[in-house]
Tab-separated table of C-alpha atoms and ligand atoms in Angstrom:
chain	number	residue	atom	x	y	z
A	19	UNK	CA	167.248	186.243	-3.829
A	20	UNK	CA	166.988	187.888	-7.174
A	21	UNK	CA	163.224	189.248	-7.104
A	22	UNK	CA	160.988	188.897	-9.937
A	23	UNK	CA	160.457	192.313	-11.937
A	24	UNK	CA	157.915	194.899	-11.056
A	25	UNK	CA	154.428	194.243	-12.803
A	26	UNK	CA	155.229	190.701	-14.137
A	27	UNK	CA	154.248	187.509	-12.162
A	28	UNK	CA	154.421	183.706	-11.710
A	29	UNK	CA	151.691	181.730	-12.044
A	30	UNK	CA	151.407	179.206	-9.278
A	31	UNK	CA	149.677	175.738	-9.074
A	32	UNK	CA	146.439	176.770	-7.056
A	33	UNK	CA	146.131	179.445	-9.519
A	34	UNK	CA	147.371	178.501	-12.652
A	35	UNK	CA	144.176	175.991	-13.112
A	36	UNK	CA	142.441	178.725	-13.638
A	37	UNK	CA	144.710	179.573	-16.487
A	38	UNK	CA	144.413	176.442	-17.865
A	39	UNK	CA	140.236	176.215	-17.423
A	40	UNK	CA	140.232	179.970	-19.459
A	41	UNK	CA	142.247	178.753	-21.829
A	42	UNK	CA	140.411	175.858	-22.325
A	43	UNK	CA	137.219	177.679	-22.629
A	44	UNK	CA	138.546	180.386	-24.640
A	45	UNK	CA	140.509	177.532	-27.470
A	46	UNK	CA	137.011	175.868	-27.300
A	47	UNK	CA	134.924	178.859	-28.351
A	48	UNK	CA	137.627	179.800	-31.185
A	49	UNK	CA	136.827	176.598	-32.407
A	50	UNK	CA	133.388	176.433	-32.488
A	51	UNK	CA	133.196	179.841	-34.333
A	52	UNK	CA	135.716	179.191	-36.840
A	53	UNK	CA	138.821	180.206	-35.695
A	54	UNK	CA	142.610	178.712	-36.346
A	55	UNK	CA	145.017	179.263	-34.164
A	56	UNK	CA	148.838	181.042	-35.069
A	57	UNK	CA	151.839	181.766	-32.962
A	58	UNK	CA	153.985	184.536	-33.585
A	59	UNK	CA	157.422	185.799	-32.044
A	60	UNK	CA	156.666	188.151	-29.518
A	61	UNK	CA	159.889	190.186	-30.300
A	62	UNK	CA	159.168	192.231	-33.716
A	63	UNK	CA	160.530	195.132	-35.294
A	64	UNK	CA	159.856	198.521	-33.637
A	65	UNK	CA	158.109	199.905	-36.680
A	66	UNK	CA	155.656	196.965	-37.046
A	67	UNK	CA	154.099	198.795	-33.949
A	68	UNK	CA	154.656	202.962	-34.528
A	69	UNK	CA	153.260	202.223	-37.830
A	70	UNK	CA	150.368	199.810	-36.879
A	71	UNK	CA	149.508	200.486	-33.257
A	72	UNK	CA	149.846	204.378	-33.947
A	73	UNK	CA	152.960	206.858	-33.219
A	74	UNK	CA	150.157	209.425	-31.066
A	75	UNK	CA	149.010	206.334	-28.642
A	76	UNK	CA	150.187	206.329	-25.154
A	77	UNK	CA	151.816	202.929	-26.166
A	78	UNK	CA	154.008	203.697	-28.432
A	79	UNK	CA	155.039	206.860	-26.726
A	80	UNK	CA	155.427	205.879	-23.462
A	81	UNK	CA	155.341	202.378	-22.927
A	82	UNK	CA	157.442	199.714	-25.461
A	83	UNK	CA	159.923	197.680	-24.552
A	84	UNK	CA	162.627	198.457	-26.903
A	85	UNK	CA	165.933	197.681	-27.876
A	86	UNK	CA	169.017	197.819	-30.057
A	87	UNK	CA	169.694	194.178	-30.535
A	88	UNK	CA	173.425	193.314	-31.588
A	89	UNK	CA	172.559	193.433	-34.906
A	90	UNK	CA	171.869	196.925	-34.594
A	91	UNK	CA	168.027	196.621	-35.273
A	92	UNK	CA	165.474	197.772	-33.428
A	93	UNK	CA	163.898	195.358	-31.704
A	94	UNK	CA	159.941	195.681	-29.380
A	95	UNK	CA	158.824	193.819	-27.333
A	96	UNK	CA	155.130	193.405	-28.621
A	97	UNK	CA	152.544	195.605	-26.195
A	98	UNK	CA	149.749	194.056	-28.304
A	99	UNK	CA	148.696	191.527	-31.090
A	100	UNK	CA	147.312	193.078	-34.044
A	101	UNK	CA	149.901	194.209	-35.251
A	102	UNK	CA	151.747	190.858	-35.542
A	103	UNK	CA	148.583	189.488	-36.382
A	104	UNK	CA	148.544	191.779	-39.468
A	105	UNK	CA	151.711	190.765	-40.247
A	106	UNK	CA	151.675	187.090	-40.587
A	107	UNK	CA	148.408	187.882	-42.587
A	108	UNK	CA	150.447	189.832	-45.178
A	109	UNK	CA	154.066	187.748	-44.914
A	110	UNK	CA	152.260	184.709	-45.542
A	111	UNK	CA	149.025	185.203	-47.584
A	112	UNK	CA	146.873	183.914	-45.595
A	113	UNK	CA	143.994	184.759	-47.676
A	114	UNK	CA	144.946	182.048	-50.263
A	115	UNK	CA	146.967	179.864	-47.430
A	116	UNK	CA	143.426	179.114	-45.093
A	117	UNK	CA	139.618	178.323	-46.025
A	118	UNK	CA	138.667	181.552	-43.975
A	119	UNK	CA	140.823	184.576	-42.069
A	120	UNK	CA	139.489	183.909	-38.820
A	121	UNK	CA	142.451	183.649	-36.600
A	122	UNK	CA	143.022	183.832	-32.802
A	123	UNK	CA	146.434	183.668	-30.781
A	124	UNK	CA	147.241	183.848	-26.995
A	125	UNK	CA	150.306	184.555	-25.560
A	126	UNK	CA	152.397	187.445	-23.346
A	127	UNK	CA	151.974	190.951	-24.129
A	128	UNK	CA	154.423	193.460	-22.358
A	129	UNK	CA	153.338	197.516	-21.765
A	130	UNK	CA	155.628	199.481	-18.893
A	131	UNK	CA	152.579	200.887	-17.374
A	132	UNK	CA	152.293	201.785	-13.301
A	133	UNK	CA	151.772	198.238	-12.059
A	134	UNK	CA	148.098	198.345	-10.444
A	135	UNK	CA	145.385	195.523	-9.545
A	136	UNK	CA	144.581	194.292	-13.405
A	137	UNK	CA	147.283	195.922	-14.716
A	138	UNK	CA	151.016	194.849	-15.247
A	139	UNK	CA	153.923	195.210	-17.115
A	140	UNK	CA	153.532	191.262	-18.672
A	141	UNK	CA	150.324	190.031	-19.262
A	142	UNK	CA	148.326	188.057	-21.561
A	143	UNK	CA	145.765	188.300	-24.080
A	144	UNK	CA	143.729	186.087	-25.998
A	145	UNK	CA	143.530	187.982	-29.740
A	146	UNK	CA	140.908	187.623	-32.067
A	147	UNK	CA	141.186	188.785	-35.587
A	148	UNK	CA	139.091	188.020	-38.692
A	149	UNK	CA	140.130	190.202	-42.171
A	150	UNK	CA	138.498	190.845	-45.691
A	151	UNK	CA	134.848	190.719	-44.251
A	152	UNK	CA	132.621	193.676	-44.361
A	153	UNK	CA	129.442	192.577	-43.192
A	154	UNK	CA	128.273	194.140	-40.496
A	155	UNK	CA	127.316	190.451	-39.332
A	156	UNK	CA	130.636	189.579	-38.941
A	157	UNK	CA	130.836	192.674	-36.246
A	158	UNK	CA	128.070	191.420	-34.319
A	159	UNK	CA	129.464	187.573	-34.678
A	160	UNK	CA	133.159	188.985	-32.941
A	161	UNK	CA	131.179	190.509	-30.126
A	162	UNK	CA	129.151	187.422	-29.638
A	163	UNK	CA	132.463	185.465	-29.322
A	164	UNK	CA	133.649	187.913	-26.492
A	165	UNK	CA	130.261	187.647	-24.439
A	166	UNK	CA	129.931	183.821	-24.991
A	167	UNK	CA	133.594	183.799	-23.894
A	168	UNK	CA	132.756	185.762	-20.878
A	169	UNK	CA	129.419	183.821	-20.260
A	170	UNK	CA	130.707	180.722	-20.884
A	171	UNK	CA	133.363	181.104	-17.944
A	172	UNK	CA	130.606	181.952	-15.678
A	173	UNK	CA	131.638	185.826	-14.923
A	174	UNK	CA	128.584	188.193	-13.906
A	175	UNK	CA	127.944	191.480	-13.525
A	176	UNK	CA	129.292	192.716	-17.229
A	177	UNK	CA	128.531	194.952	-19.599
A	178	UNK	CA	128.759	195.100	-23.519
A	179	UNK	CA	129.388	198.838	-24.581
A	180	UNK	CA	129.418	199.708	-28.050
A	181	UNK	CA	130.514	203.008	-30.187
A	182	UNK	CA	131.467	203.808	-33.708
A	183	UNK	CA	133.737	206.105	-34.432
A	184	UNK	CA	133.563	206.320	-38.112
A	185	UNK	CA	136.197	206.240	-40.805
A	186	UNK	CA	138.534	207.981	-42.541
A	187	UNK	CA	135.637	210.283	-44.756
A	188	UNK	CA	133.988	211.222	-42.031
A	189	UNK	CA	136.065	211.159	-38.710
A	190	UNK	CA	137.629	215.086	-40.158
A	191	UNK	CA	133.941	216.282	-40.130
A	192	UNK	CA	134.002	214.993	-36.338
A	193	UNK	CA	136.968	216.045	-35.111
A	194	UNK	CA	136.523	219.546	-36.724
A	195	UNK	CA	133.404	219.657	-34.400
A	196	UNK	CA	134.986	218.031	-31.623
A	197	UNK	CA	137.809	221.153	-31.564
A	198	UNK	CA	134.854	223.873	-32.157
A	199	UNK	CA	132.599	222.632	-29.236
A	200	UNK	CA	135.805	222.599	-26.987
A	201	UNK	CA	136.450	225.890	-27.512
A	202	UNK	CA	137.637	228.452	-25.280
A	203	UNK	CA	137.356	225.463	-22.993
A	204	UNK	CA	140.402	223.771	-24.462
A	205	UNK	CA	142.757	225.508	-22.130
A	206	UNK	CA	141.086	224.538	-18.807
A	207	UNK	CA	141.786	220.482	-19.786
A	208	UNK	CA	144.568	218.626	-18.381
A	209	UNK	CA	148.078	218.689	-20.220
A	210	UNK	CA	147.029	215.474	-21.498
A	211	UNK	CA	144.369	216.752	-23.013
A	212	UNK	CA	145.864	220.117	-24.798
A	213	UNK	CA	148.785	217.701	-26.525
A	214	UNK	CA	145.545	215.109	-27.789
A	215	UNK	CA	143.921	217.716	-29.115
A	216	UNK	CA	146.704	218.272	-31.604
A	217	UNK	CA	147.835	214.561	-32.237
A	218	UNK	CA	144.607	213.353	-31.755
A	219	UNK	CA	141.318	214.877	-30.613
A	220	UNK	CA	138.970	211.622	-30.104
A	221	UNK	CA	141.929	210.256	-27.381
A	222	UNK	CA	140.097	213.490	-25.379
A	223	UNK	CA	137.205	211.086	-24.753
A	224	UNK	CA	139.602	208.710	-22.959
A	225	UNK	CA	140.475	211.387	-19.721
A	226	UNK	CA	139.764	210.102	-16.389
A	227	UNK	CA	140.790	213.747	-14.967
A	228	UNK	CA	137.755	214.455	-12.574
A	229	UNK	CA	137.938	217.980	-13.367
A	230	UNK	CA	137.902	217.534	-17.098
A	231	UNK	CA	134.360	215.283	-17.314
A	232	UNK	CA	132.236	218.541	-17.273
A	233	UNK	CA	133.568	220.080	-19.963
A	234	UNK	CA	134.123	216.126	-21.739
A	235	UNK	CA	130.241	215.366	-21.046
A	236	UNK	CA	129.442	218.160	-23.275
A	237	UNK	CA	131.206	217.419	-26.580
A	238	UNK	CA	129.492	216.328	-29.411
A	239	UNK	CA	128.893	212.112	-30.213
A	240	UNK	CA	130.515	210.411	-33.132
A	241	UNK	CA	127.838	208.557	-34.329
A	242	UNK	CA	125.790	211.855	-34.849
A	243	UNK	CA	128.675	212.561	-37.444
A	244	UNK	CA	128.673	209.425	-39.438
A	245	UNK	CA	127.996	209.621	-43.065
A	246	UNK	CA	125.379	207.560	-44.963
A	247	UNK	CA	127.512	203.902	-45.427
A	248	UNK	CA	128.944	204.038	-41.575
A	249	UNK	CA	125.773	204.871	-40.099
A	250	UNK	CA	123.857	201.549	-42.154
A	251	UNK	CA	126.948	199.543	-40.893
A	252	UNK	CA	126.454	200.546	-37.226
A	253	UNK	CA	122.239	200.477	-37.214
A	254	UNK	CA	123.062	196.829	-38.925
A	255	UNK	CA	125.387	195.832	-35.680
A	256	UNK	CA	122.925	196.683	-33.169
A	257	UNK	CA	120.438	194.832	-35.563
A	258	UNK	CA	121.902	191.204	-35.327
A	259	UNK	CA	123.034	191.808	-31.410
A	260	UNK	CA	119.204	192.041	-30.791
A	261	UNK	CA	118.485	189.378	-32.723
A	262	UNK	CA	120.942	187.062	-31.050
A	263	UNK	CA	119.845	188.573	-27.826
A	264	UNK	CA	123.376	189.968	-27.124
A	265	UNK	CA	122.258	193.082	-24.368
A	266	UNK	CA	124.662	196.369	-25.527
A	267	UNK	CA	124.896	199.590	-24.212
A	268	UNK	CA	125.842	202.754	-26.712
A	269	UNK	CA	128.785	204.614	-25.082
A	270	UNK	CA	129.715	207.781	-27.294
A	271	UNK	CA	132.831	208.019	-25.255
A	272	UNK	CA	134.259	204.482	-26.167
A	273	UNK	CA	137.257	205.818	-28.715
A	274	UNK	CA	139.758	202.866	-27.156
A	275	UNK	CA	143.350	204.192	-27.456
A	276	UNK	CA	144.743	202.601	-30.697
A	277	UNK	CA	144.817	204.683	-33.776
A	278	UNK	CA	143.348	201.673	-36.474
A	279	UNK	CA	139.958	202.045	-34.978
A	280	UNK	CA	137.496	202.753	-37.780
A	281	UNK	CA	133.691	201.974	-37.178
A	282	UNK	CA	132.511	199.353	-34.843
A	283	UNK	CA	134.685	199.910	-31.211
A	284	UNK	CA	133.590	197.641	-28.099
A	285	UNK	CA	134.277	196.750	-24.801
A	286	UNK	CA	132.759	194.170	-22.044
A	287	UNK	CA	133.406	195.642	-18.652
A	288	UNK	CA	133.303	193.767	-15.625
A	289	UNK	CA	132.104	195.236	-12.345
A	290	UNK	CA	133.808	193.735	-9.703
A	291	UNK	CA	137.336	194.435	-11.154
A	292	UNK	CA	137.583	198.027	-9.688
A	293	UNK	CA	139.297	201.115	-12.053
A	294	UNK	CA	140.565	198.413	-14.568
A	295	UNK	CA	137.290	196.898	-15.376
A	296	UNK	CA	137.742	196.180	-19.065
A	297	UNK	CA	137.524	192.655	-19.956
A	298	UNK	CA	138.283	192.603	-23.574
A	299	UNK	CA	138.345	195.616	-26.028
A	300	UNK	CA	138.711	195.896	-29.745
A	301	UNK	CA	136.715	196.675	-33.151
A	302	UNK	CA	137.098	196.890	-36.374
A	303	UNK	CA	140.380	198.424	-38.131
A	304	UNK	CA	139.915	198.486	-42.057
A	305	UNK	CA	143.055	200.511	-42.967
A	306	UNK	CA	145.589	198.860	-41.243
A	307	UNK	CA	146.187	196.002	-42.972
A	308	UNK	CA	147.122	198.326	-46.354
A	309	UNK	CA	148.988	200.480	-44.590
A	310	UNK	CA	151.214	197.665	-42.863
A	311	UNK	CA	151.375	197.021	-46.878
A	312	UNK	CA	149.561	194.371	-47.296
A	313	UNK	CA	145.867	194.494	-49.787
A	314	UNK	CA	143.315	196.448	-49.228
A	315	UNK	CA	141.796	194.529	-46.758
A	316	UNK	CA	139.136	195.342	-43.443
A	317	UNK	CA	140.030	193.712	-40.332
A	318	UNK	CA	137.829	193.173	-36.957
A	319	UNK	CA	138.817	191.626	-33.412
A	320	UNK	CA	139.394	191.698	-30.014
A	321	UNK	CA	141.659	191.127	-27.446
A	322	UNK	CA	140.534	190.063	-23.843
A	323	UNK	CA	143.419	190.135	-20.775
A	324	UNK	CA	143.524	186.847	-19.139
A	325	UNK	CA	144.438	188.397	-15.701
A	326	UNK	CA	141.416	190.036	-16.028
A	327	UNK	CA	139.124	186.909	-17.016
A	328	UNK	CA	140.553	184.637	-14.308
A	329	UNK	CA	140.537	187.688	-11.499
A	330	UNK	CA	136.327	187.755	-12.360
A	331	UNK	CA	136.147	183.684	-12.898
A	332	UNK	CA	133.407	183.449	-9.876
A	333	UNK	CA	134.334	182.121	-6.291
A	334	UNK	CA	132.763	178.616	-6.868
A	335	UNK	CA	133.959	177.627	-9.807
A	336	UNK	CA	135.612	174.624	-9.799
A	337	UNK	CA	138.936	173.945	-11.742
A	338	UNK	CA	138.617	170.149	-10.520
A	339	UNK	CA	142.147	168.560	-10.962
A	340	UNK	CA	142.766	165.283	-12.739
A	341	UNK	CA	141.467	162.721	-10.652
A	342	UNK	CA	144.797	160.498	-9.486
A	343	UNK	CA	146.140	157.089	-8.400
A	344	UNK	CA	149.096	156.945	-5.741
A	345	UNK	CA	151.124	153.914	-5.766
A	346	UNK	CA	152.612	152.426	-2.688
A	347	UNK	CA	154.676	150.102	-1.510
A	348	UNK	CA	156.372	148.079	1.375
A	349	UNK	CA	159.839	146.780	1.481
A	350	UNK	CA	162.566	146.306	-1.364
A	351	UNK	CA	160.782	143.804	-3.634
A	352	UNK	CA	157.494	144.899	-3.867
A	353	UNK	CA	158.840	148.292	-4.748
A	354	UNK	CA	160.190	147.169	-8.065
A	355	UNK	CA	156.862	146.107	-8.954
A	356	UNK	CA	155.326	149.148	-7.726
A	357	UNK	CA	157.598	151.183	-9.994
A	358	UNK	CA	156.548	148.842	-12.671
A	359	UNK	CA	152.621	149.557	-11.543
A	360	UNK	CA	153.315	153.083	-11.819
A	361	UNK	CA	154.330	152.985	-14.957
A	362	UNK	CA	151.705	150.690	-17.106
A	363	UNK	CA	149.219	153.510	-15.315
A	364	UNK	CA	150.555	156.175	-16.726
A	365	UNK	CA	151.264	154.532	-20.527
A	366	UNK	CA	147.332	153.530	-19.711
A	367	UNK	CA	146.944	157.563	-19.883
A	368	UNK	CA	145.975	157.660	-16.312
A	369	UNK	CA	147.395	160.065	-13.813
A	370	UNK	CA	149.518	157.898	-11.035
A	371	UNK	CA	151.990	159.087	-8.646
A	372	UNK	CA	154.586	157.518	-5.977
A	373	UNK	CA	156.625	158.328	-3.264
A	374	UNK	CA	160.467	157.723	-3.992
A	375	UNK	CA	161.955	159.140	-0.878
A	376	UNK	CA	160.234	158.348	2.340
A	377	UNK	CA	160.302	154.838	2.590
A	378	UNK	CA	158.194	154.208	5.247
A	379	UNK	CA	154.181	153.533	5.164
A	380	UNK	CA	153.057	156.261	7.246
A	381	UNK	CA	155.206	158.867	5.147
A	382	UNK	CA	153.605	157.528	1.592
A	383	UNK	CA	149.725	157.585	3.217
A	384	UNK	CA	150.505	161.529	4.040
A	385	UNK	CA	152.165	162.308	0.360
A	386	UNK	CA	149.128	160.441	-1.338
A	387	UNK	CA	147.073	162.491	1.025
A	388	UNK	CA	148.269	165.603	-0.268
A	389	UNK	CA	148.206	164.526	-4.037
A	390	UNK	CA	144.274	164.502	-3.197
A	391	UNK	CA	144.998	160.343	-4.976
A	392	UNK	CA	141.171	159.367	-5.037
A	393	UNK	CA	143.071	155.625	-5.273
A	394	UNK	CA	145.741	154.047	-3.408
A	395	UNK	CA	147.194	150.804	-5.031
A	396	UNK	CA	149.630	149.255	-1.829
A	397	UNK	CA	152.086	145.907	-2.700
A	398	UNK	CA	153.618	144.763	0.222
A	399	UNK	CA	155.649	141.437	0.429
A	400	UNK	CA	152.031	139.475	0.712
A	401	UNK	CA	150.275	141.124	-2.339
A	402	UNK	CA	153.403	140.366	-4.114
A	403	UNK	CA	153.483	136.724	-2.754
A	404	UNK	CA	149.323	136.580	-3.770
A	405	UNK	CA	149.961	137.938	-7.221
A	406	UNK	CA	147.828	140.880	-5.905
A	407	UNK	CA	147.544	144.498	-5.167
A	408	UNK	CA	145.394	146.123	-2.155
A	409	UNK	CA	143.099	148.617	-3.757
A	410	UNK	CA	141.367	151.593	-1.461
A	411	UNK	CA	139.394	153.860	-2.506
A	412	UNK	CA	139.827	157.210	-1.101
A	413	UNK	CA	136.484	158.204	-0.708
A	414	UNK	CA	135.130	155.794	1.147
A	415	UNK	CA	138.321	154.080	2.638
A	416	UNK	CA	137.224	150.892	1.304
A	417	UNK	CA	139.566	148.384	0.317
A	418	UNK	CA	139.616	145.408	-1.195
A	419	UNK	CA	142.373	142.769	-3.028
A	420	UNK	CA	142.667	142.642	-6.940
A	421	UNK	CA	144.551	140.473	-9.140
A	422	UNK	CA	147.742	142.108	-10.559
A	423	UNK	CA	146.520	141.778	-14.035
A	424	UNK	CA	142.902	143.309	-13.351
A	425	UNK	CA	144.461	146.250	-11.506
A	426	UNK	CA	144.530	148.958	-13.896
A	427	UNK	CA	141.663	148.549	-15.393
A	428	UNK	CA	140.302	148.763	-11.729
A	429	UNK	CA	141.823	151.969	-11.015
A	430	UNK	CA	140.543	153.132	-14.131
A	431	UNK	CA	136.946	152.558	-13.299
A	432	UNK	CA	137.650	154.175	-9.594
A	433	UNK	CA	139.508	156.994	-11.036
A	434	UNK	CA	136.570	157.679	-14.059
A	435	UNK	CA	134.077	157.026	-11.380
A	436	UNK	CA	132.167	153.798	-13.097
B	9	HAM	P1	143.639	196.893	-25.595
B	9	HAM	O1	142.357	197.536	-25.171
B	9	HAM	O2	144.877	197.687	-25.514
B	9	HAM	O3	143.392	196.368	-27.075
B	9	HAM	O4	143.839	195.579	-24.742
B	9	HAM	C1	142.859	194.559	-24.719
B	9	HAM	C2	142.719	193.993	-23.322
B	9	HAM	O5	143.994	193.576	-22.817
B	9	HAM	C3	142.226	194.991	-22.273
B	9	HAM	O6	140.818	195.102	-22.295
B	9	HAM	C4	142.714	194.344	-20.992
B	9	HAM	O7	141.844	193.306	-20.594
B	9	HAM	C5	144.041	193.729	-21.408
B	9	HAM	N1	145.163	194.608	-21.044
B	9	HAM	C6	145.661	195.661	-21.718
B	9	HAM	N2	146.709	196.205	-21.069
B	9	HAM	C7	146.885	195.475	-19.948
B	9	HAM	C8	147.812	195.521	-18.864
B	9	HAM	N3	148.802	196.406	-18.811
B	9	HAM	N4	147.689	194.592	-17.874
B	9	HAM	C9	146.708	193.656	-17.918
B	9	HAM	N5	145.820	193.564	-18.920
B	9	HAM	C10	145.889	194.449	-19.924
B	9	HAM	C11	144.327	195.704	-27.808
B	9	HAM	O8	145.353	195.259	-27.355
B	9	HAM	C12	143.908	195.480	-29.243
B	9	HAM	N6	145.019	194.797	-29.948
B	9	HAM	C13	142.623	194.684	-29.308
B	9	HAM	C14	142.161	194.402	-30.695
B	9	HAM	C15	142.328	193.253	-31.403
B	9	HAM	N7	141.525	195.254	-31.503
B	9	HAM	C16	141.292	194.664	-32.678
B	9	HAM	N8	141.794	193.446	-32.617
């Protein structure tokens, strides 16, 4: 047996309904706010990701797949989607090309961290991204979108934290007074720490090195450094998440560990996911999309790990699977017009199953069993004679003879419970 590889998994019936109920929820919300849907390749040039993700974050240093492809190009697996995201915005105009930049995508992301509960190698993401709005509205509308996403499937116990972390005028003035306040403490940090405080100072923020948080607790906050137009955008955030009654938390140590950020950053954390508790993370990024070379453009979004989502969906709920008819029969005949039955439900758009290998009653009762069939249609060598088919219900074992020609329509009204 040829194992599968570390941190990636299959997703088996039993649990991949819960997939598909996320997903449904999560393509249902997109909709309702505005968003289109795009695909894109999830193998990309290397430099689509050092340039856009950020050559000082931990991803790009330590943990792309990457390749030399036969070509001779480099070749990445993507760890995330913005950058891609960003991309197709550029290659294709999508400014001119759709009504409004509100896009989302879903799909396989691949990082080589150390595999731990909530955190693998491949995993998935729902991405959110809308570009060219400023309004601060349009902040507080992406956040809604992640806690109606996380509402909507039902999951508890989470918390919206918020943080700015300015932008590109007045982030210097804060990291200037980030490195002062550290001090002669600078050398009693982790490793980690020393190397971010050359490449990049806010990533300090993002230490989970017990020793470290006393010193950590007492640097200074970025949104006491914002200047004049950053700190109107943020007080106008935490404005319309009141008003839509969206509860939010300020956490000054919310930097997240891409480079884009600029202003808004958030997270919803869930508390029953232990040490990898974020749900979803993003904010808003308005250099990147110039500096991928595209127009001067602000982006905002989010990206939320489906692992995550369907590890917090709560215990009861129910991913109830389509309700089915089994088709039976006994004897050579009345098969063929099973087979025949089987089919006319299906092109009906109903769900209908048979059994083609055990032949024998007993063996086709257990298989329906197992299907969960809420009907059972039986032709046996007397139905057939009749012009009939033997319909039970499953839920109450009652049973009763219908006329060939009535008989889908009267699984139909079974099966949709009229
Ligand atoms: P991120 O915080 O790196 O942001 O990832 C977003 C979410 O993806 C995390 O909150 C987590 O749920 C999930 N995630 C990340 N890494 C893993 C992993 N190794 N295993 C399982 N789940 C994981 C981004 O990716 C940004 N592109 C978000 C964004 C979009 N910002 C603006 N637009």
């Amino acid at each position: 047996m040829i194992p599968a590889i570390r941190g990636t998994h299959d997703i088996l019936p039993g649990e991949v309904e819960k997939w598909q109920h996320v997903e449904r929820v999560a393509r249902s919300l997109c909709d309702r706010f505005g968003y289109v849907e795009i695909r894109t390749p999830v193998i990309e040039r290397e430099e689509l990701f050092s340039k856009g993700t950020g050559e000082t974050t931990d991803i790009v240093q330590k943990e792309m797949y990457s390749f030399t492809d036969k070509g001779g190009d480099r070749i990445t697996l993507r760890p995330e989607a913005t950058p891609s995201m960003v991309r197709a915005y550029v290659e294709h105009s999508l400014e001119h090309a759709l009504p409004s930049t509100k896009i989302y995508s879903m799909g396989p992301m691949f990082r080589y961290e150390r595999p731990q509960k909530g955190r693998y190698r491949q995993f998935h993401q729902l991405d959110v991204e809308v570009f060219g709005l400023h309004d601060p509205a349009i902040d507080a509308e992406v956040i809604d979108l992640a806690w109606s996403l996380v509402s909507e499937l039902g999951i508890s116990e989470t918390e919206v934290v918020i943080n700015s972390v300015g932008c590109a005028d007045c982030r210097p003035k804060f990291q200037a007074a980030l490195l002062a306040a550290l001090g002669d403490d600078l050398p009693k940090l982790c490793q980690d720490c020393q190397r971010r405080a050359i490449t990049n100072p806010l990533r300090i923020y993002d230490c989970k090195v017990p020793a470290d948080q006393p010193i950590i607790d007492r640097l200074p906050h970025s949104v006491d450094y914002l200047d004049e137009k950053c700190a109107v955008h943020f007080t106008a955030v935490r404005g319309h998440l009141d008003t839509w009654g969206i509860p939010w938390r300020l956490s000054h140590r919310l930097v997240r560990g891409l480079d884009y950020y600029t202003r808004t950053t958030f997270e919803i954390l869930g508390q029953t996911l232990g040490a990898q508790n974020a749900l979803l993370g993003g904010g808003r990024y308005d250099g990147l999309v110039k500096s991928l070379g595209g127009p001067d453009r602000t982006g905002i979004g989010f990206a939320a790990g489906l692992e995550r989502l369907v590890m917090a969906l709560p215990e009861h709920a129910t991913m109830a699977a389509t309700p089915r008819a089994f088709v039976g029969a006994i004897g050579d005949e009345p098969r063929v017009d099973a087979l025949r039955l089987l089919r006319e439900l299906r092109m009906a758009g109903l769900a209908a199953s048979m059994e083609f290998e055990g032949r024998s009653l007993k063996a086709q009762m257990k298989r329906a069993d197992r299907l969960g069939a809420r009907v059972v249609l039986l032709i046996g060598a007397d139905e057939l004679a009749k012009g009939e088919v033997t319909v039970r219900d499953m839920r109450n074992s009652e049973q009763r003879a219908v006329p060939r020609a009535d008989v889908v329509a009267a699984t139909r009204a079974l099966l949709e419970g009229q």
